[in-house]
Each structure stands twice: as structure tokens, then as C-alpha cells.
mmCIF file of C-alpha atoms in Angstrom:
data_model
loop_
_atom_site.group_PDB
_atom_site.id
_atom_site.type_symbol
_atom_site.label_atom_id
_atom_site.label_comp_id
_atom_site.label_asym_id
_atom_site.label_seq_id
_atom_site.Cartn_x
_atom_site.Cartn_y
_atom_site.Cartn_z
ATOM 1 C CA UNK L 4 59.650 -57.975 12.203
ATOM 2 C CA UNK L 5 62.066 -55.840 11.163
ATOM 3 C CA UNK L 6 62.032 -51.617 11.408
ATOM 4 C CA UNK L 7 61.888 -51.573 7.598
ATOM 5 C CA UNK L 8 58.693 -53.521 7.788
ATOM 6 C CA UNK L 9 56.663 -51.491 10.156
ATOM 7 C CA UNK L 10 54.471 -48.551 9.495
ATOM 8 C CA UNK L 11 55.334 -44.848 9.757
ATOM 9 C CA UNK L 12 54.013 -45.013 13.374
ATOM 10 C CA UNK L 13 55.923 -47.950 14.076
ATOM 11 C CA UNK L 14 53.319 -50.288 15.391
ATOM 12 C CA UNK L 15 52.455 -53.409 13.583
ATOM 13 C CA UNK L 16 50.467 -53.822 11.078
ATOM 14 C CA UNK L 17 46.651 -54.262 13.021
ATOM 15 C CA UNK L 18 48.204 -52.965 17.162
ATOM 16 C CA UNK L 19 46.619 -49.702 18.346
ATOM 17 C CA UNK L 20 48.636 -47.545 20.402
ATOM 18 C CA UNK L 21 48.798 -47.413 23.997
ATOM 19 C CA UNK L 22 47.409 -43.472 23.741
ATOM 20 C CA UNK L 23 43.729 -45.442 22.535
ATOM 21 C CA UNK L 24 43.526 -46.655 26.312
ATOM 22 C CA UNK L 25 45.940 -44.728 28.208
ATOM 23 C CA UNK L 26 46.564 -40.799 28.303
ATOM 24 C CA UNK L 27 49.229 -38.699 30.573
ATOM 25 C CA UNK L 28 48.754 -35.581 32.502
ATOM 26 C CA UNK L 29 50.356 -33.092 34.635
ATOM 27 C CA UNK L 30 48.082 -32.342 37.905
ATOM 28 C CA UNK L 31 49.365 -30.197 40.695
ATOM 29 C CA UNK L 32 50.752 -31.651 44.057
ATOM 30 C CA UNK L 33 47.995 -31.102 46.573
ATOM 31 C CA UNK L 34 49.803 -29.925 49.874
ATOM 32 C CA UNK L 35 48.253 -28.540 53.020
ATOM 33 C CA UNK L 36 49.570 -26.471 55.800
ATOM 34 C CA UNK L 37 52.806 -27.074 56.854
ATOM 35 C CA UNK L 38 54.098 -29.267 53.945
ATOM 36 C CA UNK L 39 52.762 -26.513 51.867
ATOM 37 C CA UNK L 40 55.349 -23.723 53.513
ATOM 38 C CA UNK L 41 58.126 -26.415 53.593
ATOM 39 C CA UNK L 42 57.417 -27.042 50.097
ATOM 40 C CA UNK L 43 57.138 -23.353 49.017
ATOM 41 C CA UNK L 44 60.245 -22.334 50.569
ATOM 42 C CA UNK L 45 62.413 -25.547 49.456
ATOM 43 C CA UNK L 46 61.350 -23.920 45.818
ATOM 44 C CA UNK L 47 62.150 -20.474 46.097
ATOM 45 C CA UNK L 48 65.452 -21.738 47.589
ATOM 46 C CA UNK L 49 66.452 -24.586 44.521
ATOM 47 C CA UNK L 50 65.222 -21.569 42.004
ATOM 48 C CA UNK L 51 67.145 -19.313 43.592
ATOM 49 C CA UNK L 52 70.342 -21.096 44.017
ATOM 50 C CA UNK L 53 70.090 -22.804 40.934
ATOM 51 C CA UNK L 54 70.447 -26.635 42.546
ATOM 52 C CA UNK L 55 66.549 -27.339 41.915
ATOM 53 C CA UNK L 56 63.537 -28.084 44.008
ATOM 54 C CA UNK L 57 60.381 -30.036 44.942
ATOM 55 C CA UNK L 58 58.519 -31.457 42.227
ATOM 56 C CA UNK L 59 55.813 -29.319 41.145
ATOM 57 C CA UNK L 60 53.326 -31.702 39.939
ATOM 58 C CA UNK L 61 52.542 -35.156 39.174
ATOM 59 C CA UNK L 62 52.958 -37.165 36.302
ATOM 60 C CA UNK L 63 49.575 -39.575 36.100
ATOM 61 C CA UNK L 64 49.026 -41.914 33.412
ATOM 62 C CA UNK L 65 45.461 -42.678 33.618
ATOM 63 C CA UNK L 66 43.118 -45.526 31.511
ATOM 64 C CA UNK L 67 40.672 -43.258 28.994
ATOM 65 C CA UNK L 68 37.403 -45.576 30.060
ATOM 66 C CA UNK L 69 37.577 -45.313 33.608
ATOM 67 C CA UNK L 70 40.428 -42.720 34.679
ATOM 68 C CA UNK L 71 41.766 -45.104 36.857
ATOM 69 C CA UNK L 72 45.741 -44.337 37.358
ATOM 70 C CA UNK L 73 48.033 -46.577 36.023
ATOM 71 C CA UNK L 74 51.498 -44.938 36.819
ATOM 72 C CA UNK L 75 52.017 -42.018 39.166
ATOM 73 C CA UNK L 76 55.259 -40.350 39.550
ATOM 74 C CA UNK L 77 56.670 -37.519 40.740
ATOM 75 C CA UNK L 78 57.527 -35.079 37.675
ATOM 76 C CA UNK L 79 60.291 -32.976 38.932
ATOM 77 C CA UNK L 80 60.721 -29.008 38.070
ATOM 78 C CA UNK L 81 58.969 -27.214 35.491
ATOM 79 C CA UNK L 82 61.270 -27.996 32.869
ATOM 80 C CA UNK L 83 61.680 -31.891 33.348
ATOM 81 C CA UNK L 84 58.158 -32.285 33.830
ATOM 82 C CA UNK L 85 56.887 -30.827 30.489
ATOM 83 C CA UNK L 86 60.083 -32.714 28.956
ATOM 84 C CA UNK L 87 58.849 -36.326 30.747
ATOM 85 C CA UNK L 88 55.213 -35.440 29.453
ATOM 86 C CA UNK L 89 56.448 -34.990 25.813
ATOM 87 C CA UNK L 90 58.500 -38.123 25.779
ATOM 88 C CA UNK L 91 55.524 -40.126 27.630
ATOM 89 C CA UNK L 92 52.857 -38.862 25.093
ATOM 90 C CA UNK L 93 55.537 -39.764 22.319
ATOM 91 C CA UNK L 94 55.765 -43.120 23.352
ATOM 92 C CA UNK L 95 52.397 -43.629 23.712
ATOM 93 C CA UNK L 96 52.163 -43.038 20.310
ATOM 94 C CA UNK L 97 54.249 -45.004 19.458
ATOM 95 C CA UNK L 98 54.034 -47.838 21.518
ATOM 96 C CA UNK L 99 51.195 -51.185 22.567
ATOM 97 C CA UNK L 100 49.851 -50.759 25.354
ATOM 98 C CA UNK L 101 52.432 -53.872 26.336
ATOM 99 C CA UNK L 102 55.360 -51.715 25.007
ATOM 100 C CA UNK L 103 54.027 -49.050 27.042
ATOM 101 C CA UNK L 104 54.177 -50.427 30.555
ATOM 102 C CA UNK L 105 57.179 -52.975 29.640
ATOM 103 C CA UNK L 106 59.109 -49.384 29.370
ATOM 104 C CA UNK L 107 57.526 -47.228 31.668
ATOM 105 C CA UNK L 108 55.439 -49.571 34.020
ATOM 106 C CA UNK L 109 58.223 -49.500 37.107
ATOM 107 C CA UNK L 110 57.088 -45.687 37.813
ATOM 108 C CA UNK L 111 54.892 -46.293 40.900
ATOM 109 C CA UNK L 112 51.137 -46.143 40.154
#
């Protein structure tokens, strides 16, 4: 099928997109203690000096029945974490549930 032949969402005629089973968030990196200083400090530090820190949250793809995680993946600074979010909620769009994980499926889960 050609790109002149699909819909405006560009999905086949009849597919659903992946976002009817699958939906991304952001959630916060859960650190304790010590990792939490090293962590807070290795961020000040990249902010400050402009080379970039720690992620500072997760990027979870989880199924919309169960919540169960299906990718899981470090998001990166504040900036390429809401950019990764926009293009993974794009896609899901999009994209099958197949398409979906063909393209994204070797984050880790």
C-alpha cells in the first residue's frame, strides 16, 4: 500500500493505533540515600557547566488494560525527555501496535 492510499492518520484502512493499547509516561527516578546525593550533585554540576546530567525520569510505555510496562528507558534531561515523550506519543498515533515495538521495542522494558 502506497502513502497516497492510506488515511490522514496513516494507518490502514481497519488497524487501530498502538496508543488504543499502549500509552507513555514520564515518572520520576526513585533514588534513596546515597545515590540520591550522587545524583543531585552530578545535576547541579551538568546544569551548571552546561555538559548535562543524570536522567531525571523515566520513560515507561505501559499496556492501558493492565499497566504492565512494556519499554522502560532512561529519558535523559528535562529537555530530551519531554522531546522523546512527544515523538513516542506521535508515533503511537501513528503507528500498529507492531509498528510500534518494530521501531521502538529495543528500549529495555
Amino acid at each position: 500500500m502506497s502513502a497516497a492510499e492510506l488515511p490522514d492518520d496513516g494507518l490502514p484502512d481497519g488497524a487501530e493505533p498502538a496508543s488504543a493499547h499502549l500509552r507513555a509516561e514520564l515518572r520520576p527516578r526513585r533514588l534513596r540515600g546515597l545515590g540520591k546525593l550522587v545524583h543531585t550533585v552530578l545535576l547541579v554540576a551538568g546544569e551548571a557547566t552546561s555538559l548535562g546530567g543524570p536522567s531525571v525520569a523515566e520513560l515507561v510505555v505501559v499496556r492501558t488494560d493492565s499497566a504492565a510496562p512494556v519499554i522502560r528507558t532512561k529519558a535523559g534531561s528535562l529537555v530530551e525527555a519531554d522531546g522523546l515523550l512527544q515523538q513516542i506519543r506521535l508515533d503511537l498515533e501513528t503507528m500498529t501496535v507492531a509498528e510500534f515495538l518494530a521501531e521502538w521495542g529495543h528500549l529495555k522494558p
